[in-house]
PDB file of C-alpha atoms and ligand atoms in Angstrom:
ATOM      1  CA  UNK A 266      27.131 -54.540  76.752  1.00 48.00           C
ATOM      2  CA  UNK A 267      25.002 -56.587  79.853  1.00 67.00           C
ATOM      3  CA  UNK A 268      22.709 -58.837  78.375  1.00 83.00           C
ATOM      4  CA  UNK A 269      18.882 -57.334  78.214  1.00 94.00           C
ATOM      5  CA  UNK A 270      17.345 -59.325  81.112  1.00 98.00           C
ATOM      6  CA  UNK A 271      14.198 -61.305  80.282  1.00 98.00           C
ATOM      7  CA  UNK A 272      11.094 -61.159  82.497  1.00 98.00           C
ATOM      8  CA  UNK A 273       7.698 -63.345  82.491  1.00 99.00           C
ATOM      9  CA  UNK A 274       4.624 -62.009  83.688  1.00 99.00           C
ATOM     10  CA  UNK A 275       1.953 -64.814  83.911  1.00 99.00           C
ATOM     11  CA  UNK A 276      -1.555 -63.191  83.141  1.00 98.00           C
ATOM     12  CA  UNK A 277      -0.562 -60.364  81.533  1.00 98.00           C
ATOM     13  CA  UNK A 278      -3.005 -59.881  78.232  1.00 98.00           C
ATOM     14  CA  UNK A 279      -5.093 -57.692  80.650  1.00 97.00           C
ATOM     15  CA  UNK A 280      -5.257 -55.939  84.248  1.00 97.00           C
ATOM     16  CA  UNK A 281      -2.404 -55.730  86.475  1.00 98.00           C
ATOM     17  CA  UNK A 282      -0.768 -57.981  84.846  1.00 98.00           C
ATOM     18  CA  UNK A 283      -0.424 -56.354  81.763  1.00 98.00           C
ATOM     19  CA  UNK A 284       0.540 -52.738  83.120  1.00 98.00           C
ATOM     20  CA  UNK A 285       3.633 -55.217  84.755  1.00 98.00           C
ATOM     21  CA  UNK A 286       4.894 -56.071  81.418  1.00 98.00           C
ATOM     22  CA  UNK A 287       4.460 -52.941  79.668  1.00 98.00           C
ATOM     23  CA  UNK A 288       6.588 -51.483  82.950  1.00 98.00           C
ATOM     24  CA  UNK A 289       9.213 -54.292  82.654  1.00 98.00           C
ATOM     25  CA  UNK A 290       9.156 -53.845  78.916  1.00 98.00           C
ATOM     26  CA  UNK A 291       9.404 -49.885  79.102  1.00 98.00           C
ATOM     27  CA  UNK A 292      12.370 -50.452  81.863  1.00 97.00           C
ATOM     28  CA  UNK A 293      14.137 -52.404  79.295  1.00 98.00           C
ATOM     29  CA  UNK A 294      13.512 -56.147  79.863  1.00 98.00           C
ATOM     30  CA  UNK A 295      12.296 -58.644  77.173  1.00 98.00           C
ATOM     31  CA  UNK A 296       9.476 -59.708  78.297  1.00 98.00           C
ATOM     32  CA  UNK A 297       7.142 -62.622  77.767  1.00 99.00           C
ATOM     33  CA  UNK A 298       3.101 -62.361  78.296  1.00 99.00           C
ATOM     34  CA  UNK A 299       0.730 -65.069  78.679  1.00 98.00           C
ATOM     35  CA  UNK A 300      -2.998 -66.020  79.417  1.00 98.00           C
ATOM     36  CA  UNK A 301      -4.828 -68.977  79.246  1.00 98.00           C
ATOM     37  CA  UNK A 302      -7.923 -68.067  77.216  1.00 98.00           C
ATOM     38  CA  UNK A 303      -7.462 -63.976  76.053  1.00 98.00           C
ATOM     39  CA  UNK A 304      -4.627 -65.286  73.441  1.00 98.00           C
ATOM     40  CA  UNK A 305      -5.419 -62.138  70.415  1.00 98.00           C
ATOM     41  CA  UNK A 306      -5.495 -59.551  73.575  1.00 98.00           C
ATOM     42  CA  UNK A 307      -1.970 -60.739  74.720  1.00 98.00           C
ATOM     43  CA  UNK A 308      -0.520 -61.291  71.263  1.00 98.00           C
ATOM     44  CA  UNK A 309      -1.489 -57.808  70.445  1.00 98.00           C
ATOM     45  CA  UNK A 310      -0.199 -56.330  73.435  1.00 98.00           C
ATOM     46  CA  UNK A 311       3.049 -57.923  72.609  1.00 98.00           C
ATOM     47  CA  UNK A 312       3.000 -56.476  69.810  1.00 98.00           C
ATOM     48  CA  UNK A 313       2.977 -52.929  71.097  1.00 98.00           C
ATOM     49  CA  UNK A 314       6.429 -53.742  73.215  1.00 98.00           C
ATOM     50  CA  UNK A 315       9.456 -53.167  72.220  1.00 97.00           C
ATOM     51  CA  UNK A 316      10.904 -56.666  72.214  1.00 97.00           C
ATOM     52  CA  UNK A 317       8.126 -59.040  73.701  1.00 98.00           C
ATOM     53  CA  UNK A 318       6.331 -62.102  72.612  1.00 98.00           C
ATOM     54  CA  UNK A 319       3.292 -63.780  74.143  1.00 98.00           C
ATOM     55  CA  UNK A 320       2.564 -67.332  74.959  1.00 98.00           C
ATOM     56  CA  UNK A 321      -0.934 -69.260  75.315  1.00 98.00           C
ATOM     57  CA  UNK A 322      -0.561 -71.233  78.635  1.00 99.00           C
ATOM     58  CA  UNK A 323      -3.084 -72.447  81.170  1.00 99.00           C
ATOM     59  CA  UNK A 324      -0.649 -72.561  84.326  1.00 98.00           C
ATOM     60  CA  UNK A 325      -2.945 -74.586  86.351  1.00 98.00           C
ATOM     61  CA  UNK A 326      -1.783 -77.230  84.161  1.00 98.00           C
ATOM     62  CA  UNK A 327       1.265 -78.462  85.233  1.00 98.00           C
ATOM     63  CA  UNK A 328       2.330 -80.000  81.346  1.00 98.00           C
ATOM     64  CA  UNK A 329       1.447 -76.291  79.739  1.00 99.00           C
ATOM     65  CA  UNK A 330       3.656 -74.370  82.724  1.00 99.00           C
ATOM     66  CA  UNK A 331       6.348 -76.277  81.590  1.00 99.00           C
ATOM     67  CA  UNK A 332       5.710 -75.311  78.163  1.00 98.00           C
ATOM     68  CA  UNK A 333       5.443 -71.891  79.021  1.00 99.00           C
ATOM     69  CA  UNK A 334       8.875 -71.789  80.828  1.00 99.00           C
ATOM     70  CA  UNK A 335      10.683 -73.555  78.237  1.00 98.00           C
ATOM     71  CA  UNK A 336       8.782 -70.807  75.682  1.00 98.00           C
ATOM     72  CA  UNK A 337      10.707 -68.061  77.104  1.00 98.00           C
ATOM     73  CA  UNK A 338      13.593 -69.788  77.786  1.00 98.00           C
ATOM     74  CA  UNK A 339      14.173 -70.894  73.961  1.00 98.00           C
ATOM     75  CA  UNK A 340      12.980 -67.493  72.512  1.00 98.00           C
ATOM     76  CA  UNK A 341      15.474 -65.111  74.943  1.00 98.00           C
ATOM     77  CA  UNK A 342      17.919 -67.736  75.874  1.00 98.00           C
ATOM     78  CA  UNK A 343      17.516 -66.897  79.506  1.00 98.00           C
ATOM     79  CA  UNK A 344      15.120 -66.222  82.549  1.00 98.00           C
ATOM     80  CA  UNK A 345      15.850 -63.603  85.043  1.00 98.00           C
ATOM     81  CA  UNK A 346      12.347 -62.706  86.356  1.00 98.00           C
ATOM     82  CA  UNK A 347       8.711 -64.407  86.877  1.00 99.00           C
ATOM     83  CA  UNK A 348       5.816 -62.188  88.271  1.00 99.00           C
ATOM     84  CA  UNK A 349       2.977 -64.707  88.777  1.00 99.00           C
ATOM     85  CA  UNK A 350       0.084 -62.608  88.389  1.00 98.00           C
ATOM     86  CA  UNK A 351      -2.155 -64.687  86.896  1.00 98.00           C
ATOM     87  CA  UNK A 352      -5.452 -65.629  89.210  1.00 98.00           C
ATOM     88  CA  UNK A 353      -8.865 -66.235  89.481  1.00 98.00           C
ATOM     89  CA  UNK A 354     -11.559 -65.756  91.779  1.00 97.00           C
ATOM     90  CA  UNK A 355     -15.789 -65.918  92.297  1.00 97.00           C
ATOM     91  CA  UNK A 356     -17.577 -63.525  94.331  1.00 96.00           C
ATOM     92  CA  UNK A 357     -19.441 -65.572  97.262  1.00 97.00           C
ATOM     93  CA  UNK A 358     -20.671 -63.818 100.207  1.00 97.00           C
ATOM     94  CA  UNK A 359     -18.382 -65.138 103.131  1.00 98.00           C
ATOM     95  CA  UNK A 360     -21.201 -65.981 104.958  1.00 98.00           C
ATOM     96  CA  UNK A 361     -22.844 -68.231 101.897  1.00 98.00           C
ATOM     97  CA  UNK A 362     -20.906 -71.449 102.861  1.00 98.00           C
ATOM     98  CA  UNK A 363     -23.251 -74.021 101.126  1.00 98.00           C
ATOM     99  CA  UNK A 364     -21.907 -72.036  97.446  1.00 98.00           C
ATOM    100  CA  UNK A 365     -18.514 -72.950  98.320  1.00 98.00           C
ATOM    101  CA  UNK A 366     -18.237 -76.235  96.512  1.00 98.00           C
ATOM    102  CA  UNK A 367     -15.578 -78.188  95.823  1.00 98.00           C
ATOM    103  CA  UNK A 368     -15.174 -77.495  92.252  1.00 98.00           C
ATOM    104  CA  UNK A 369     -14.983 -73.545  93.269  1.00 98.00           C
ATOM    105  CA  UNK A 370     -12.243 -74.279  95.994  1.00 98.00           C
ATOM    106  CA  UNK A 371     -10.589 -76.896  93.295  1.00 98.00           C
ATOM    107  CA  UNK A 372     -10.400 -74.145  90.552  1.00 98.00           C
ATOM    108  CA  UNK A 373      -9.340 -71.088  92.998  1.00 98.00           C
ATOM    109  CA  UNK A 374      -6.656 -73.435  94.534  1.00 98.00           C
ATOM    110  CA  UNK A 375      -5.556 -74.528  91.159  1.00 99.00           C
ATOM    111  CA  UNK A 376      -4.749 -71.560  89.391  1.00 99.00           C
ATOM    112  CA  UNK A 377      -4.087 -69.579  92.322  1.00 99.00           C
ATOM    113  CA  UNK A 378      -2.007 -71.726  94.173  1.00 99.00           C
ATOM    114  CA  UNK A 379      -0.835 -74.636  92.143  1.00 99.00           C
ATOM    115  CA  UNK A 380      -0.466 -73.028  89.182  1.00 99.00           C
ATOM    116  CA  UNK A 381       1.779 -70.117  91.254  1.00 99.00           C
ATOM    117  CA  UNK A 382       4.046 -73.605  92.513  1.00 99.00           C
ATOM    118  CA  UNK A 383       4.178 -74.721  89.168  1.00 99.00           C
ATOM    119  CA  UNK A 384       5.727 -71.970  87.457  1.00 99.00           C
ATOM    120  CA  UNK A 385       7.845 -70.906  90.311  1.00 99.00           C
ATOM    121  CA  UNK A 386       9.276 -74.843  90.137  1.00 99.00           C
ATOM    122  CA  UNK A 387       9.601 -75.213  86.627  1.00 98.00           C
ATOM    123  CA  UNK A 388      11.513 -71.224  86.492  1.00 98.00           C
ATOM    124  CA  UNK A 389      13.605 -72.013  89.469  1.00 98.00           C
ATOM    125  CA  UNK A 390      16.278 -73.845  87.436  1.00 98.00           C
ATOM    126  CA  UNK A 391      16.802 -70.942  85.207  1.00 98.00           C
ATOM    127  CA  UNK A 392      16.245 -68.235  87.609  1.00 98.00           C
ATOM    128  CA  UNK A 393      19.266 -69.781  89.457  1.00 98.00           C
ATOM    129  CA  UNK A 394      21.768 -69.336  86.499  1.00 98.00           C
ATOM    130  CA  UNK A 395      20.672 -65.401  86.457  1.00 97.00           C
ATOM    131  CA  UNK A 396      22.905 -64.048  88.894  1.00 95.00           C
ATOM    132  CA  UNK A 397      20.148 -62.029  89.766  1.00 96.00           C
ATOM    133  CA  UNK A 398      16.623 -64.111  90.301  1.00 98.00           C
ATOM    134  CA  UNK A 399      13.307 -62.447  91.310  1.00 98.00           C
ATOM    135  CA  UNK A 400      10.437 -64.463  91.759  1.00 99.00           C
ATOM    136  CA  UNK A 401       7.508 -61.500  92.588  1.00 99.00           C
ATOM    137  CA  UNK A 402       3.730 -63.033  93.755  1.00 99.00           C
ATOM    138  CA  UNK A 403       1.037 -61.012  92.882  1.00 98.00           C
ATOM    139  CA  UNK A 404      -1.030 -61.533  96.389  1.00 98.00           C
ATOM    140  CA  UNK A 405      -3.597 -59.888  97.801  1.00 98.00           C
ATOM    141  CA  UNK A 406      -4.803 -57.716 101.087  1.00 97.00           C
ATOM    142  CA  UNK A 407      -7.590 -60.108 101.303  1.00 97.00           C
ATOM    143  CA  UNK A 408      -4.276 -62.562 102.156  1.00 98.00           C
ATOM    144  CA  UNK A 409      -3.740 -60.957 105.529  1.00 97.00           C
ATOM    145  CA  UNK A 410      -7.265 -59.833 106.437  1.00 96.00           C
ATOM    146  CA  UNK A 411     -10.561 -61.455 106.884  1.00 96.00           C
ATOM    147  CA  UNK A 412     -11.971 -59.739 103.346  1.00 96.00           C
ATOM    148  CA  UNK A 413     -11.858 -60.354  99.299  1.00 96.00           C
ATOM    149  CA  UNK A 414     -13.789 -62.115  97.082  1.00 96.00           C
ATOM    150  CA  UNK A 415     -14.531 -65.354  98.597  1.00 98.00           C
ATOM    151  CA  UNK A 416     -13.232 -67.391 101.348  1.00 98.00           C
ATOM    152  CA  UNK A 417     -11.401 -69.909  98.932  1.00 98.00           C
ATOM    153  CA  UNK A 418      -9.566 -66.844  97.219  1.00 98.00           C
ATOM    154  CA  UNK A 419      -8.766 -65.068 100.336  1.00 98.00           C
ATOM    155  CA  UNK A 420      -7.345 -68.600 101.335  1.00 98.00           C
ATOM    156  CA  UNK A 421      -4.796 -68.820  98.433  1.00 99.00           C
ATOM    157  CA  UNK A 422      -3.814 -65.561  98.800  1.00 98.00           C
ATOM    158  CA  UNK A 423      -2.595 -66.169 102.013  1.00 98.00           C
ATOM    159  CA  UNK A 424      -0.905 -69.946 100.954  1.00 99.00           C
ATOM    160  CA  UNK A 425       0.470 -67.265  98.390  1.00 99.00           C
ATOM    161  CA  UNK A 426       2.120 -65.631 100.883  1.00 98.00           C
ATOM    162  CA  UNK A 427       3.705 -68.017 102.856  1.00 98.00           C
ATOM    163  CA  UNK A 428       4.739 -70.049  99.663  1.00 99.00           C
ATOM    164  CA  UNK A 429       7.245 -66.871  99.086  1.00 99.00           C
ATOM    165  CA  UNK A 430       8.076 -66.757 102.866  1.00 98.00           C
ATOM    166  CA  UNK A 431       9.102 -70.794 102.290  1.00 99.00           C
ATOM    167  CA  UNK A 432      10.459 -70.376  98.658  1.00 99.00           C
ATOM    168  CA  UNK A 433      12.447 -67.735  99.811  1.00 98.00           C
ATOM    169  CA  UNK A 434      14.201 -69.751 102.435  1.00 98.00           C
ATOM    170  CA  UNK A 435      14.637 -72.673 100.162  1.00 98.00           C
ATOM    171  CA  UNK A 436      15.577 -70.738  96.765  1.00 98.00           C
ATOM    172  CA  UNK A 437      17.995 -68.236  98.625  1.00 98.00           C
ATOM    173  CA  UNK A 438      20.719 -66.990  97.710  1.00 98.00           C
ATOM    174  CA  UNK A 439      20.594 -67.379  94.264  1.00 97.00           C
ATOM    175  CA  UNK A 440      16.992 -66.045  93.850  1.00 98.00           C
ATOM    176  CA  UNK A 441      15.004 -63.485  95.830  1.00 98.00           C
ATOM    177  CA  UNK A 442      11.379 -63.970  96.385  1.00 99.00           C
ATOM    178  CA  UNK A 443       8.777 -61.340  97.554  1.00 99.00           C
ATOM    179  CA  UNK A 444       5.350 -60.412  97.271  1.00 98.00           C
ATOM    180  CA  UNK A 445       3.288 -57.554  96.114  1.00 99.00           C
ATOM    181  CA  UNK A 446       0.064 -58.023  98.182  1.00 98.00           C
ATOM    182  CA  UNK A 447      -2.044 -54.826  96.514  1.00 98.00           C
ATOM    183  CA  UNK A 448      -6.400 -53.924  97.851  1.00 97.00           C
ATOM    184  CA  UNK A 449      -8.756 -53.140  95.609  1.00 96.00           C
ATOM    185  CA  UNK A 450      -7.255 -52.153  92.344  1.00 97.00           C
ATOM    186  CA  UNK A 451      -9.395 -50.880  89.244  1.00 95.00           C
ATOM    187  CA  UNK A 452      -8.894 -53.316  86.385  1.00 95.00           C
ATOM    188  CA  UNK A 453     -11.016 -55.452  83.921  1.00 92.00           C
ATOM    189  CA  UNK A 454     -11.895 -57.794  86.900  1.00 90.00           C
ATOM    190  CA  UNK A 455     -13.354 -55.153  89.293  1.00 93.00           C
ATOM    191  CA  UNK A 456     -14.446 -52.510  86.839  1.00 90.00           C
ATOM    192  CA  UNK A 457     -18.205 -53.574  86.621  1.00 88.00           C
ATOM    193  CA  UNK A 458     -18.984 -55.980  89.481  1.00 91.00           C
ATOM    194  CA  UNK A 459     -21.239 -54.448  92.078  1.00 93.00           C
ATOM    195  CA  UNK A 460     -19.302 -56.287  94.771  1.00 94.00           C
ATOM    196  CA  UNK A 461     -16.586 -54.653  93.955  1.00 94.00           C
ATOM    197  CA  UNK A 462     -18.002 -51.134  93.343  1.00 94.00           C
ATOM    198  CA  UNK A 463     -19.413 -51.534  97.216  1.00 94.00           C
ATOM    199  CA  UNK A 464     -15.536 -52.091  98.267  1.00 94.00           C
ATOM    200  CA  UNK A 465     -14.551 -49.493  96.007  1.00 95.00           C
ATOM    201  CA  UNK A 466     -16.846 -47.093  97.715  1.00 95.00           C
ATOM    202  CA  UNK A 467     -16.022 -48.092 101.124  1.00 95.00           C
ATOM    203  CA  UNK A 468     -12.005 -47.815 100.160  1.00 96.00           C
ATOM    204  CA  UNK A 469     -13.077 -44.071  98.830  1.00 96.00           C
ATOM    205  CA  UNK A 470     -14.623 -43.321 102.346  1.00 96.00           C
ATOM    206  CA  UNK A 471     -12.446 -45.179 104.913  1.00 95.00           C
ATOM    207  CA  UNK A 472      -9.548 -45.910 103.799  1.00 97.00           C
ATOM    208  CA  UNK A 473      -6.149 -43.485 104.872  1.00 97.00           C
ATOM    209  CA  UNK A 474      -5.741 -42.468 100.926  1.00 98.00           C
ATOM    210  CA  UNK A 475      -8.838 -42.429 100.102  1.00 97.00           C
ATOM    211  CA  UNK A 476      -8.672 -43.554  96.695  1.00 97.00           C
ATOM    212  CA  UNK A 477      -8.695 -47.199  94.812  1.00 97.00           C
ATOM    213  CA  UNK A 478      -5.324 -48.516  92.850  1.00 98.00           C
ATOM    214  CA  UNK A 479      -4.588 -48.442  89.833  1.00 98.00           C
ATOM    215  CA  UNK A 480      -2.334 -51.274  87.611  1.00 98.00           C
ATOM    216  CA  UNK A 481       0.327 -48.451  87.673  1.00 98.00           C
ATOM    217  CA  UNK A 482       0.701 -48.669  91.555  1.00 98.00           C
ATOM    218  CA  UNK A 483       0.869 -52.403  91.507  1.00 98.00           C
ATOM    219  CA  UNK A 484       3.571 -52.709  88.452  1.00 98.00           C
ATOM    220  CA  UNK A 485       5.898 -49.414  90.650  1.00 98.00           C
ATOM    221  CA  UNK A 486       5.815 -51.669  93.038  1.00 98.00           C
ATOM    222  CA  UNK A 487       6.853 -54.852  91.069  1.00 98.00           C
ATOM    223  CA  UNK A 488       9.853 -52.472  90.028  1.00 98.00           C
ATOM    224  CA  UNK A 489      10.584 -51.360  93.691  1.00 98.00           C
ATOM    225  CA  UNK A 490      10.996 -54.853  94.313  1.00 98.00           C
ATOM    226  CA  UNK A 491      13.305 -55.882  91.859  1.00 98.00           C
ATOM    227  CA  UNK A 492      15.416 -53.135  92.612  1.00 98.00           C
ATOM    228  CA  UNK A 493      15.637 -53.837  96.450  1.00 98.00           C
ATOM    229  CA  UNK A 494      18.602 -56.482  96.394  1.00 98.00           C
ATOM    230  CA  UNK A 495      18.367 -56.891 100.198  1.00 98.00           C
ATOM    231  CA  UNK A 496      14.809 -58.179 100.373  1.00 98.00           C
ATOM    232  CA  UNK A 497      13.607 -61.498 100.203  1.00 98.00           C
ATOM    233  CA  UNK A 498      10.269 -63.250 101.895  1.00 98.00           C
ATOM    234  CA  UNK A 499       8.449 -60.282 102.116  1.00 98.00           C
ATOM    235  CA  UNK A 500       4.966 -59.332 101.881  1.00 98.00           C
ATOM    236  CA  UNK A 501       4.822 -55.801 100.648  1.00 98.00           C
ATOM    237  CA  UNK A 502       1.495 -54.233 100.747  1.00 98.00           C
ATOM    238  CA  UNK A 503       0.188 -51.819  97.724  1.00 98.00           C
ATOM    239  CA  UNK A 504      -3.151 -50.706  99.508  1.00 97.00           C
ATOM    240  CA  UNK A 505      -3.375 -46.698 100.393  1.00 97.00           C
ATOM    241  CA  UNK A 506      -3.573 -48.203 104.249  1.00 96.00           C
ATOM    242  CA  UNK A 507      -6.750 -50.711 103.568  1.00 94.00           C
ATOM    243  CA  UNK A 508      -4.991 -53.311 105.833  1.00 92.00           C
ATOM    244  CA  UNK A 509      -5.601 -50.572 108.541  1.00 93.00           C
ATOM    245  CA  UNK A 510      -8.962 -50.181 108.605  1.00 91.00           C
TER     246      UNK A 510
HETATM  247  N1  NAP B 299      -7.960 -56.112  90.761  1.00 70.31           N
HETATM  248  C1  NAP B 299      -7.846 -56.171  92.097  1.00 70.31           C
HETATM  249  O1  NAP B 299      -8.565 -55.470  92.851  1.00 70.31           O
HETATM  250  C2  NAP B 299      -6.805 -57.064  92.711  1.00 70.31           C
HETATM  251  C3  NAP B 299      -6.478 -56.868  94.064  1.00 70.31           C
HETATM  252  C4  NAP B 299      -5.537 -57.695  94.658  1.00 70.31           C
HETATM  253  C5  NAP B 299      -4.921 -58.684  93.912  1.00 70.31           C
HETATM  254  N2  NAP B 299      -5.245 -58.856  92.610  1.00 70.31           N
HETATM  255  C6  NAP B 299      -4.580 -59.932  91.871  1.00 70.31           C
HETATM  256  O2  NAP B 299      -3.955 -59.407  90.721  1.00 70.31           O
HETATM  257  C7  NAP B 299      -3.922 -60.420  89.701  1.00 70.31           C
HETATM  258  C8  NAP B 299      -4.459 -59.831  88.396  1.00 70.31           C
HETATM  259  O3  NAP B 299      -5.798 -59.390  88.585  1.00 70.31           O
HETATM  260  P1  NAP B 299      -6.502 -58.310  87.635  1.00 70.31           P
HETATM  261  O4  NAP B 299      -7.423 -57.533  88.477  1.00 70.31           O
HETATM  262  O5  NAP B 299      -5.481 -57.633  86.810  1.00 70.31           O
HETATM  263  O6  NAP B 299      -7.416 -59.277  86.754  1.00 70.31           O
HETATM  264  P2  NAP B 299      -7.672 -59.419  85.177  1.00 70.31           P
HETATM  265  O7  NAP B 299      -7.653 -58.092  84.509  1.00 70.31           O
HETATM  266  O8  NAP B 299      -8.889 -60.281  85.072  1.00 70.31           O
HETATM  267  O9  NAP B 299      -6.389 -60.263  84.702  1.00 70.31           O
HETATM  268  C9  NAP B 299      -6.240 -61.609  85.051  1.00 70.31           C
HETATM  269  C10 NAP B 299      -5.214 -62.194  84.102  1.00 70.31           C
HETATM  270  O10 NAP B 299      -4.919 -63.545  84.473  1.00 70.31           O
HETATM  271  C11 NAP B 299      -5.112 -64.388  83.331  1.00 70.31           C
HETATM  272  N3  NAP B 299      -5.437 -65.729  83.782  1.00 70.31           N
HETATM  273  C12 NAP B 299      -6.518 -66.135  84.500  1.00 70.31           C
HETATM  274  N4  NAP B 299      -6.457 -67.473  84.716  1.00 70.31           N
HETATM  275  C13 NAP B 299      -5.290 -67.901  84.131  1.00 70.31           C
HETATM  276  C14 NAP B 299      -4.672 -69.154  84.024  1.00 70.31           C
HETATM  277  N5  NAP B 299      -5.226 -70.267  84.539  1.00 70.31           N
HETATM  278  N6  NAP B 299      -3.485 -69.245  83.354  1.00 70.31           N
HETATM  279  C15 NAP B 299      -2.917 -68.132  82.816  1.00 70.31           C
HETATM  280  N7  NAP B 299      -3.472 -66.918  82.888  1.00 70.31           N
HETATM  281  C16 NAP B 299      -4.649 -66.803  83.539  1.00 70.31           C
HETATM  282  C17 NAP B 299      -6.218 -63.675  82.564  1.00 70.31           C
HETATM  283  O11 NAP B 299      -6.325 -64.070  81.211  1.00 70.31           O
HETATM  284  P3  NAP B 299      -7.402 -65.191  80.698  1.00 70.31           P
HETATM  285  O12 NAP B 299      -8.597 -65.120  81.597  1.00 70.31           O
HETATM  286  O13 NAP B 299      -7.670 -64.802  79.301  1.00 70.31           O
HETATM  287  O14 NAP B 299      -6.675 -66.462  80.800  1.00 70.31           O
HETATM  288  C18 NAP B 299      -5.713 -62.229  82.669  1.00 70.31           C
HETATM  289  O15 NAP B 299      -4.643 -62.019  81.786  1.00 70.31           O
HETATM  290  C19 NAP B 299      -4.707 -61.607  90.243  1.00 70.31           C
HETATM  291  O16 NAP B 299      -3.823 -62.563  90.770  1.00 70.31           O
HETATM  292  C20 NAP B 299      -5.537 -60.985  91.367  1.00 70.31           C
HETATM  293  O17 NAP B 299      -5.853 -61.923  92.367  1.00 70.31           O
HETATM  294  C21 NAP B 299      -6.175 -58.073  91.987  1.00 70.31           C
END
């Protein structure tokens, strides 16, 4: 019998994140959650998987990525994927440039971006010995167009995307690494915000599909990914045609 492959899905106790796991869990991967503050929300949806355990780690910290890495590593003995999902964001008009502070672009940047480095660094040594490594980077639309949340998480979206253009150039052959870059997507984060209900209702109007994403569309799409064995540095868009419009 193969070995069961292990997967790590960084923010997964809620959102997209967490429809990933249950999708890499349901496909028949181990699979190891984390968050850094919604610990009983992950733990429990471990629980609910059929062989997954969940791991407290803020990975804009570069001492508690490590941990996390070496968490899943000692528990399954092996790493052969890492969806960095886990981000952050505040809603600032784009236009509102005094509200931009340093400590917003310093927190964005730092889970966003760092903490996406970090954990792709500290997996890459155990992704290598997989024979088949995926590194998948939950982007965004707003990476490619001038929209999103604010300019500072539009920004590390797009640093998202290059890093897997670059990491997939310097981490090749040994591990693929691709993006899933989805638009508006209905989840904890967006549910109840009125800037994101305006979007919503714009996406409903004028977008070609008409309707917002769901989790499900974004975790298919981690799945496609990991089962195309000839792509690597891509940017693959999950948006019903929002990057279009
Ligand atoms: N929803 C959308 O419309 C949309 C569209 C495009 C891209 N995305 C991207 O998809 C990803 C997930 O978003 P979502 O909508 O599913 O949001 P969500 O439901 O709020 O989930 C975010 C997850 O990330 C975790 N997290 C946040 N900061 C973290 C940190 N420093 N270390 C570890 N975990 C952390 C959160 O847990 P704790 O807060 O408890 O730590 C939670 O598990 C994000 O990268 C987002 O940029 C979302």
């Amino acid at each position: 019998m193969t070995e069961q492959r292990v997967a790590l899905v960084t923010g997964s106790s809620s959102g997209i994140g967490a429809a990933i796991a249950s999708r890499l869990s349901a496909e028949g991967m181990r699979v190891v959650l984390n968050s850094a503050r919604s610990a009983e929300q992950g733990r429990e949806l471990a629980d609910s998987l059929a062989d997954a355990h969940y791991v407290q780690a803020d990975i804009s910290d570069v001492d508690q990525a490590n941990r996390l890495v070496e968490a899943a590593v000692e528990r399954y003995g092996r790493l052969d994927v890492l969806v960095n999902c886990a981000g952050t964001t505040k809603v600032i008009p784009h236009s509102d440039i005094a509200a931009v502070t340093p400590e917003v672009w310093q927190r964005i940047l730092g889970v966003n971006v760092i903490g996406t480095w970090q954990m792709s660094a500290a997996a890459a040594p155990h992704l290598a010995k997989s024979g088949a490594g995926n590194i998948v980077n939950i982007s965004s639309v707003a990476g490619s167009r001038p929209v999103g949340s604010s300019i500072p998480y539009a920004v590390s979206k797009a640093a998202i995307d290059h890093m897997t253009r670059l990491l997939a150039n310097a981490l090749g052959p040994d591990i693929r690494v691709n993006s899933v870059a989805p638009a508006l997507t209905e989840t904890p984060w967006t549910r109840d915000d009125p800037f994101f209900r305006a979007v919503a209702d714009k996406v409903r109007q004028g977008t070609p599909l008409r309707r917002v994403g769901t989790d499900t569309d974004v975790a298919e799409a981690v799945l496609a990914v990991l089962r195309m064995d000839h792509m690597t540095g891509a940017v693959l868009p999950v948006d019903g045609g929002a990057r279009l419009v």
